[in-house]
Short mmCIF file of C-alpha atoms in Angstrom, two decimals:
data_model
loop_
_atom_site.label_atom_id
_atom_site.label_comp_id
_atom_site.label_asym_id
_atom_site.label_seq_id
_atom_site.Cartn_x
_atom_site.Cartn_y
_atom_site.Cartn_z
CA UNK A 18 12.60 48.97 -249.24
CA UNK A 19 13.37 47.26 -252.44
CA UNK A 20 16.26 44.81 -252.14
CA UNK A 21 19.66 45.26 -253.94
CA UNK A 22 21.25 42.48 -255.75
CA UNK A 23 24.87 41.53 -254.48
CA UNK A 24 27.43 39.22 -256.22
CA UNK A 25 30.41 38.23 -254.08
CA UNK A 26 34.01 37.53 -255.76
CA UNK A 27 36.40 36.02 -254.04
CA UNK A 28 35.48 33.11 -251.43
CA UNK A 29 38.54 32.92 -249.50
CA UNK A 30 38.88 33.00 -245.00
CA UNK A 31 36.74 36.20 -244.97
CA UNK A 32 33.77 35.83 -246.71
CA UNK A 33 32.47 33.36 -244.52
CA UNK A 34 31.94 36.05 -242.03
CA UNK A 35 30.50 38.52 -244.82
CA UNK A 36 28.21 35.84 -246.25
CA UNK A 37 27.19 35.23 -242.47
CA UNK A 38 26.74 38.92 -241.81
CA UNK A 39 24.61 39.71 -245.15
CA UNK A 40 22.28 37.18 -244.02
CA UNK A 41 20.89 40.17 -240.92
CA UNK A 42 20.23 42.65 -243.28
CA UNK A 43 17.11 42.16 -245.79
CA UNK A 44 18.31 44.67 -248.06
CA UNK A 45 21.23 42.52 -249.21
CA UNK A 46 19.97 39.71 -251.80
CA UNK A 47 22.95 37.67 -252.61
CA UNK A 48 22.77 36.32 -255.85
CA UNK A 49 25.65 34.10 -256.46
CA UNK A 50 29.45 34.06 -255.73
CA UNK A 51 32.26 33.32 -257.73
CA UNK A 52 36.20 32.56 -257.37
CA UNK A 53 38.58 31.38 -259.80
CA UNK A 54 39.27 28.21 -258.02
CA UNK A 55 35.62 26.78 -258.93
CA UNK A 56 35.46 23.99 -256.14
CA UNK A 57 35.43 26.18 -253.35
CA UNK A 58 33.15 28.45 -254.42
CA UNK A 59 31.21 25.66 -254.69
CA UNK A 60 32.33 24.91 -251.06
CA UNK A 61 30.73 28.26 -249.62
CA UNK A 62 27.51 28.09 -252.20
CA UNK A 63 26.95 24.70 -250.47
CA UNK A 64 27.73 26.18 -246.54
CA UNK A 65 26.12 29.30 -247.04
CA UNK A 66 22.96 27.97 -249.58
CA UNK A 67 23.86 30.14 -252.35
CA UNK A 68 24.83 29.81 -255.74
CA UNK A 69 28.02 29.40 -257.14
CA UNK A 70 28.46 31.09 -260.65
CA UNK A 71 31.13 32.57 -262.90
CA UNK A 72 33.06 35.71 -262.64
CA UNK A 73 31.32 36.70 -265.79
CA UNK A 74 28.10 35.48 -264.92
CA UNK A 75 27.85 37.66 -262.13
CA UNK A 76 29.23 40.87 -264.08
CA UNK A 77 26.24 40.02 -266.65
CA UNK A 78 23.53 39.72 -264.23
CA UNK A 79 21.42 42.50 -265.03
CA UNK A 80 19.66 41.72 -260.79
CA UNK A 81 22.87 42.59 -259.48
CA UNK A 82 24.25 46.00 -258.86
CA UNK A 83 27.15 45.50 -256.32
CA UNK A 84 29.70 43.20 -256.32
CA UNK A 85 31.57 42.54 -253.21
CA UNK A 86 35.17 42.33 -253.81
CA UNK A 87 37.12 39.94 -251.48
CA UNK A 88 39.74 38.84 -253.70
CA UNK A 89 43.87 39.34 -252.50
CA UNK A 90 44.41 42.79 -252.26
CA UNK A 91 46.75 43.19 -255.22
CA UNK A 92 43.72 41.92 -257.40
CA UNK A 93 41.13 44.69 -255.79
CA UNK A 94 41.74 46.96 -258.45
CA UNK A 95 41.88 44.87 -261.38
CA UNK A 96 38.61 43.25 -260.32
CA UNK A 97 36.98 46.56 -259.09
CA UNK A 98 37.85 48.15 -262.87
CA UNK A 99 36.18 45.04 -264.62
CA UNK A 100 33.14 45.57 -261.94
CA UNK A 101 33.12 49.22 -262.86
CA UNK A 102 33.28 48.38 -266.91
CA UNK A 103 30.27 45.98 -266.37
CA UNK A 104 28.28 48.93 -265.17
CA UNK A 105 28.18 48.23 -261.41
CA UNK A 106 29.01 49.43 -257.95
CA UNK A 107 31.87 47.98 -255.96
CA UNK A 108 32.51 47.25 -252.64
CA UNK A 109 36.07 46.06 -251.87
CA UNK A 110 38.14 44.44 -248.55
CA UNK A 111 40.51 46.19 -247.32
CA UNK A 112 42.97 48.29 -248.59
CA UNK A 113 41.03 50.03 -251.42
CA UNK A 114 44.29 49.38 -253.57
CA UNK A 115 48.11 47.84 -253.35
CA UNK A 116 49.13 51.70 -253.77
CA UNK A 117 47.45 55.22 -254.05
CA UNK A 118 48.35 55.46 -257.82
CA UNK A 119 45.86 52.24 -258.30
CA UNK A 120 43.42 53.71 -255.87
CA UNK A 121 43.43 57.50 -257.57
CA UNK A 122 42.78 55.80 -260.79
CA UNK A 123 39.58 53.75 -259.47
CA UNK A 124 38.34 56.38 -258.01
CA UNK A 125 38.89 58.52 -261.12
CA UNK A 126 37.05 55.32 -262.97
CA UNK A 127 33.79 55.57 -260.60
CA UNK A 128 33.83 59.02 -261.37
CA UNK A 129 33.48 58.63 -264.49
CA UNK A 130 30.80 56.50 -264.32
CA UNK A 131 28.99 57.87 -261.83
CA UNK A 132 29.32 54.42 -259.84
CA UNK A 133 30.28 54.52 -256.65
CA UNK A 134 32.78 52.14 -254.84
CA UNK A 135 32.98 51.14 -250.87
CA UNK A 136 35.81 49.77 -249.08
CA UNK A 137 36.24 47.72 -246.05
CA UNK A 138 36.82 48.07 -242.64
CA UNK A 139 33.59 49.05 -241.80
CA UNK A 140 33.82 48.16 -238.23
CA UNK A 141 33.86 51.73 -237.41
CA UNK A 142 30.29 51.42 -237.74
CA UNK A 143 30.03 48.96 -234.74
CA UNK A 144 28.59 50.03 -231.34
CA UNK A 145 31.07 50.72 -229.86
CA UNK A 146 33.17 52.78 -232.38
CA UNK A 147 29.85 54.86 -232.75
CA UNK A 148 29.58 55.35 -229.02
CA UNK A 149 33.28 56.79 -228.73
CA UNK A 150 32.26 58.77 -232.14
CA UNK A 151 29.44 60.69 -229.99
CA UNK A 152 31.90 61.07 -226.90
CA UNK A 153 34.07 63.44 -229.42
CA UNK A 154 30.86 64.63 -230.82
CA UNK A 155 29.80 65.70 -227.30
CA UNK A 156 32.78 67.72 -226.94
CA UNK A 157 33.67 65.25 -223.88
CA UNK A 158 37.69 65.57 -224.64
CA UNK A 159 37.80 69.05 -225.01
CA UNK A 160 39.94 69.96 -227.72
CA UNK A 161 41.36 67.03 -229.26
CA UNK A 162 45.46 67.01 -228.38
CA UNK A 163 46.86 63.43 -229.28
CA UNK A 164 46.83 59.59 -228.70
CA UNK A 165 48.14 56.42 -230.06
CA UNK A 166 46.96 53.74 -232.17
CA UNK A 167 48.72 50.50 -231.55
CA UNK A 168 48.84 46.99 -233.44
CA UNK A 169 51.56 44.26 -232.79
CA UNK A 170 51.69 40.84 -233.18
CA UNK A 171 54.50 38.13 -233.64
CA UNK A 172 53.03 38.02 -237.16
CA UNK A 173 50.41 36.21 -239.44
CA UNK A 174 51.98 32.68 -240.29
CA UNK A 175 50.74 32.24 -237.07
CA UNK A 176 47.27 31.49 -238.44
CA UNK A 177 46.41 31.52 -241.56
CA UNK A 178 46.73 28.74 -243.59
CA UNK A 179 48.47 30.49 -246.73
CA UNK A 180 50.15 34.02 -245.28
CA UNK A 181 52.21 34.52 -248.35
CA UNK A 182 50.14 37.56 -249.68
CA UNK A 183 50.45 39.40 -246.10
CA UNK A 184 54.56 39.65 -246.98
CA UNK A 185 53.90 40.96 -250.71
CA UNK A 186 53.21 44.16 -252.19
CA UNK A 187 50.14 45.05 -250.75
CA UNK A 188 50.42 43.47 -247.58
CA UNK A 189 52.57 44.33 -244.34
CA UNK A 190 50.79 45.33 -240.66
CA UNK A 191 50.75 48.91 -242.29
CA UNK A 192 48.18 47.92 -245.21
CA UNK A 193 46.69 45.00 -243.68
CA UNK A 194 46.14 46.49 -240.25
CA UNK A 195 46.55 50.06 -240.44
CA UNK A 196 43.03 50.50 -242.24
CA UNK A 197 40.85 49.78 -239.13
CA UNK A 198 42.86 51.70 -237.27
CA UNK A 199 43.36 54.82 -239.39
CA UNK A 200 39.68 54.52 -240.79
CA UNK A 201 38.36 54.54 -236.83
CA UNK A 202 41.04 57.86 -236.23
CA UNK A 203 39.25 59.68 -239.20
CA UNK A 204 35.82 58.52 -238.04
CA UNK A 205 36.43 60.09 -234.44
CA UNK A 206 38.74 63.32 -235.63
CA UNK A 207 38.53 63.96 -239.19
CA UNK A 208 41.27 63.86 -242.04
CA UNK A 209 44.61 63.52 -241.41
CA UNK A 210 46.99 66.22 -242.88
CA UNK A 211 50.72 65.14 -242.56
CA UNK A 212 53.02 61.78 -242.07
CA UNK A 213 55.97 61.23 -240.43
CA UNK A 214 57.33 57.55 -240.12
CA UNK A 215 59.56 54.63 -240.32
CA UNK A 216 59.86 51.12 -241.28
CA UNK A 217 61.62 48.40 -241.35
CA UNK A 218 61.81 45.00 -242.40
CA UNK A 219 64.35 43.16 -239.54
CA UNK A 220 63.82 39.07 -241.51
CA UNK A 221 63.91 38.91 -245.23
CA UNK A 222 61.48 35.45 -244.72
CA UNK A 223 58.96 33.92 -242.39
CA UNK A 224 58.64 30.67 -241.28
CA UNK A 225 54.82 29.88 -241.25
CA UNK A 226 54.00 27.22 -238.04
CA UNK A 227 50.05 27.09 -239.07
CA UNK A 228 48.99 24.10 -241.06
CA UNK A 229 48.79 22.97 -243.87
CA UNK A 230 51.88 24.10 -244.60
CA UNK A 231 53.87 24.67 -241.46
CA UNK A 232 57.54 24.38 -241.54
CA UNK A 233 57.76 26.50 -245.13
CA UNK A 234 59.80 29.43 -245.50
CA UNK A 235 58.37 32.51 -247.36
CA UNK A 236 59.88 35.24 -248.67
CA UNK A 237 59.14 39.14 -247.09
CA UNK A 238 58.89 42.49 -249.81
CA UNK A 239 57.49 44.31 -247.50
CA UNK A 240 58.16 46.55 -244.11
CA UNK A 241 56.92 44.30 -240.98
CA UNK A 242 57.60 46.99 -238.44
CA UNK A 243 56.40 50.58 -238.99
CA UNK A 244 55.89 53.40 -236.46
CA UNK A 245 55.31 56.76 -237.16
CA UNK A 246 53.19 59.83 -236.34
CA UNK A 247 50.29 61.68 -238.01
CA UNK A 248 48.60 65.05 -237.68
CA UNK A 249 45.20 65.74 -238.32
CA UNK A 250 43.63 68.87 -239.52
CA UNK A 251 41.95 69.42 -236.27
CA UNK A 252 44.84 69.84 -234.65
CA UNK A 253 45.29 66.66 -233.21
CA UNK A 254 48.28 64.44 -232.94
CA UNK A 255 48.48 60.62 -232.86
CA UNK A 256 51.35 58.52 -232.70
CA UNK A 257 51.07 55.06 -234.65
CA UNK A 258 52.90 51.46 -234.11
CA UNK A 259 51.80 48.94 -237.21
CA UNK A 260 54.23 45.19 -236.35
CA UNK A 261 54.21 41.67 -237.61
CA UNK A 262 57.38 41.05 -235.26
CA UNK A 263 56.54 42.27 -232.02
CA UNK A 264 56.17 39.24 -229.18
CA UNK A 265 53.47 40.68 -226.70
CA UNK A 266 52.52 44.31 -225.29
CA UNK A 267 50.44 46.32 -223.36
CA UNK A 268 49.48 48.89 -225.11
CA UNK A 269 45.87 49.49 -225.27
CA UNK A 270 44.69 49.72 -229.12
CA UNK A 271 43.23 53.25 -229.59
CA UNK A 272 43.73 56.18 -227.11
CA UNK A 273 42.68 59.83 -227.48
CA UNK A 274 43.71 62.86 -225.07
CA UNK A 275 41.98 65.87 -224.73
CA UNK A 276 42.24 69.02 -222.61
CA UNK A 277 39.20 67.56 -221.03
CA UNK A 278 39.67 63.73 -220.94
CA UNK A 279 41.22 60.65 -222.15
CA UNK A 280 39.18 58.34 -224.46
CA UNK A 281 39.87 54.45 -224.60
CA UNK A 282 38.51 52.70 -227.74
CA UNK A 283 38.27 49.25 -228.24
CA UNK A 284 39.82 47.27 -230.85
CA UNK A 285 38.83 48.79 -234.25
CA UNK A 286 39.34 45.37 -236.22
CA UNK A 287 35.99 44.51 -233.88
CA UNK A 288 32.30 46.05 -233.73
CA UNK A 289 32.13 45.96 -230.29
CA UNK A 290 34.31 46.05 -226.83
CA UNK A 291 34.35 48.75 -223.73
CA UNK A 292 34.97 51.93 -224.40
CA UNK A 293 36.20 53.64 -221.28
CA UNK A 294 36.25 57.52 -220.07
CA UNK A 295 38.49 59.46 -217.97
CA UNK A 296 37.28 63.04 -217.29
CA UNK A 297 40.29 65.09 -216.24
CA UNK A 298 40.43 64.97 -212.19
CA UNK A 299 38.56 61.67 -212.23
CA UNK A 300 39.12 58.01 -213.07
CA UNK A 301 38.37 55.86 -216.09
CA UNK A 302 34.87 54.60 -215.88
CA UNK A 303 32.85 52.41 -218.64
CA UNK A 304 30.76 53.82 -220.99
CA UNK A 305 27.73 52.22 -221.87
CA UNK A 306 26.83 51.11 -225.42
CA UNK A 307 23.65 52.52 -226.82
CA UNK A 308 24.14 52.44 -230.13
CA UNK A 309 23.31 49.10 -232.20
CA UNK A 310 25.97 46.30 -233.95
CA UNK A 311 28.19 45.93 -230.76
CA UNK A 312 27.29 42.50 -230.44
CA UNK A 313 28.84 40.67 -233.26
CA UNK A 314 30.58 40.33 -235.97
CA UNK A 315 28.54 42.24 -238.54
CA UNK A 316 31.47 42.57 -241.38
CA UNK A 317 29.31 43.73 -244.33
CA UNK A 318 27.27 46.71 -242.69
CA UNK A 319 29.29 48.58 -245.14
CA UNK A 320 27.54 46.94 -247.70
CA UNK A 321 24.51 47.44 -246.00
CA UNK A 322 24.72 50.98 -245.54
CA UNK A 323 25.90 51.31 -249.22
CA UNK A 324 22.44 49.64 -250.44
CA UNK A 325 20.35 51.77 -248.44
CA UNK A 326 22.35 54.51 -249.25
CA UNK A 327 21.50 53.61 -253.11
CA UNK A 328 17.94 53.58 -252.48
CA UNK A 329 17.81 56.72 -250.66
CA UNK A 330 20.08 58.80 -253.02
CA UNK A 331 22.39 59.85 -250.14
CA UNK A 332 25.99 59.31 -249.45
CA UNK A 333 27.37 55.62 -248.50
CA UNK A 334 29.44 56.08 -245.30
CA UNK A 335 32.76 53.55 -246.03
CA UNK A 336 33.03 55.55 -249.20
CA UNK A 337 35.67 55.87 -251.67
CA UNK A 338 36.76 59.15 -250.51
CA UNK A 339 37.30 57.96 -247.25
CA UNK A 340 39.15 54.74 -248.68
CA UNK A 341 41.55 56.68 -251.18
CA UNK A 342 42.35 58.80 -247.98
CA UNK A 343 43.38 56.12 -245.77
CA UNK A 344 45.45 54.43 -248.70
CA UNK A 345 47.34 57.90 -249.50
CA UNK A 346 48.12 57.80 -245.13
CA UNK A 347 49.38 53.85 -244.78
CA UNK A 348 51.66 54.85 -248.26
CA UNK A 349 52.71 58.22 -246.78
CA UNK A 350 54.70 56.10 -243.69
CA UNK A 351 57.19 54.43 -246.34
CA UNK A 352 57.66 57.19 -248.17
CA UNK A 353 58.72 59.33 -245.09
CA UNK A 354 60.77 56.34 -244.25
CA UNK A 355 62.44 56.18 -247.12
CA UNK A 356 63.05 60.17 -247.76
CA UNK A 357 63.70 60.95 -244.15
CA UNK A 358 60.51 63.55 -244.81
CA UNK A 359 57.03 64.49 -243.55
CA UNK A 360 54.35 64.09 -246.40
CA UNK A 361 51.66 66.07 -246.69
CA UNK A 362 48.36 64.09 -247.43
CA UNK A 363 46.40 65.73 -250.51
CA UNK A 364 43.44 63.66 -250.64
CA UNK A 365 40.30 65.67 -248.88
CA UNK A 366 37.48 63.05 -246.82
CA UNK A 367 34.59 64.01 -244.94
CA UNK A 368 34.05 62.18 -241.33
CA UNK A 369 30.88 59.99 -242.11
CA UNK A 370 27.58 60.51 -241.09
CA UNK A 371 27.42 58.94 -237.62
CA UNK A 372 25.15 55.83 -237.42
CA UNK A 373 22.79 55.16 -234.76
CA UNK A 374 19.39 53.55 -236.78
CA UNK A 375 19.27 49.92 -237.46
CA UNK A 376 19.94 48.69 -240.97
CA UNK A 377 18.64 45.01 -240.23
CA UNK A 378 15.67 43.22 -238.46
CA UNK A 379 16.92 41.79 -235.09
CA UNK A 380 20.56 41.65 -234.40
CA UNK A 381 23.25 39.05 -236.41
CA UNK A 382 22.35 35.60 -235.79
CA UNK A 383 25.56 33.81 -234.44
#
């Protein structure tokens, strides 16, 4: 199959593992990457063998027909609209936008265009995600009833080495976080129809202990503890818990009841991990992982799929649709927080096509 030229803006902490990832599947040519602060594009070109060009370089090259967005996520829609304007597909990190209003009129933009846009996570591709996918599929649970989805952590400044943007617009455990989790929930039951939440923001600034700029204080615009509950069309409901100030727990990360069973999933923000079954009367046993990309870090299949999917004329599965649904969710919990009201989700997504083929030629080299 003929290759498809990529472009990659934005060479910040993730795209080492995309640039590492696009490297198993021959589809993906990368052609260059660009970032505003030259020297460490020049940095990855020089780590990853690539080229390091302009922003407008890479919008001009006529080779290249998706750029990979991994700028901050309040620049994803600015820098998607100039990708769109340039005549290109998009493929952004996570979330699709800072706010549905940007992410309606993206989408609107593609349309337009007839260009089509992807947005991270894709790790509801990975092995395991897809095994749990065919568990549902199989009608193992019975009719779906509920669960929980469950992320909380003491926080970011933890980490990173310049958390600012997780406590701005656009960030928070809800936006950052919430998109694996929510994106695996539609993958396994479908759309969700209706929010309930709340959130809160308990410190009004962080003190960041990672390096190289531990002891600073930075300021928080943003909820850092949200928990709330959504319903899905197919009946189903799931209680969620999104935190940047929670010390330790032991909740599991994704649980789903049916009349039938109880489903375990593994950490969506992974490929892999064990996915574990209880059929009602029984115990929880292990479920074996057939299905490939279980086994690594393969952050880019999206990108992947959305090539092939190019060359085949047939729907990309972490599609826009499915994107602009998840945003229009993770906003829905502050704005039942702040009108003491469920919302009712508008946006329409199909589950994706479930993957079980290969996309690459061996598995990720680590």
């Amino acid at each position: 199959m003929e290759k498809v030229g990529i472009g990659v803006i934005g060479c910040g902490n993730i795209s080492s593992a995309y640039l590492k990832a696009m490297a198993s599947f021959p589809i993906l040519d990368v052609r260059g990457i660009a970032d505003l602060n030259r020297d460490l594009a020049n940095q990855r070109a020089a780590e990853f063998n690539l080229t390091a060009r302009s922003v407008d370089e890479l919008l001009s090259d006529p080779a290249i027909e998706i750029i990979v967005n991994l700028t901050i996520p309040k620049a994803h829609v600015a820098v998607a609209m100039q990708v769109l304007d340039a005549g290109k597909h998009t493929y952004s990190e996570k979330p699709l936008g800072i706010n549905f209003t940007e992410g309606q009129t993206l989408a609107a933009a593609a349309k337009a265009k007839g260009l089509r846009i992807g947005a991270a996570p894709d790790t509801f591709l990975g092995g395991s995600h897809q095994t749990a996918r065919a568990l549902v599929d199989s009608g193992a649970l019975g009719i779906p009833v509920g669960g929980t989805a469950t992320f909380m952590c003491p926080g970011h400044e933890r980490w990173h080495p310049n958390p600012d943007f997780y406590y701005e617009t656009g960030g928070g455990p809800m936006l950052d976080m919430g998109p694996y989790y929510i994106t695996d929930l539609v993958n396994l039951l479908g759309p969700v129809s209706q929010v309930a939440g709340f959130a809160i923001a308990p410190r009004k600034e962080r003190l960041i202990t990672s390096e190289p700029r531990k002891g600073e204080h930075i300021p928080v615009h943003v909820a850092t503890h949200v928990a709330g509950v959504m319903a899905f069309e197919s009946g189903a409901i799931i209680q969620i818990g999104m935190s940047f100030d929670v010390a330790g727990h032991k909740h599991v990360p994704l649980e789903l009841y049916g009349t039938e069973g109880t489903l375990i999933v593994p950490d969506p923000n992974h490929f892999g991990g064990q996915v574990e079954f209880l059929k009602k009367g029984g115990t929880f046993e292990p479920q074996e992982t057939t299905q490939p990309y279980a086994d690594g870090n393969y952050r880019s299949i999206g990108v992947a799929d959305m090539a092939h999917a190019i060359r085949s004329n047939r729907p990309h599965r972490a599609n826009g649709d499915l994107a602009l649904h998840v945003l229009e969710v993770m906003e829905a919990f502050q704005r039942a927080a702040e009108s003491s009201t469920t919302i009712k989700i508008n946006t329409k997504t199909e589950r994706p096509a479930p993957l079980s083929e290969s996309l690459s030629d061996g598995r990720l080299a680590r």
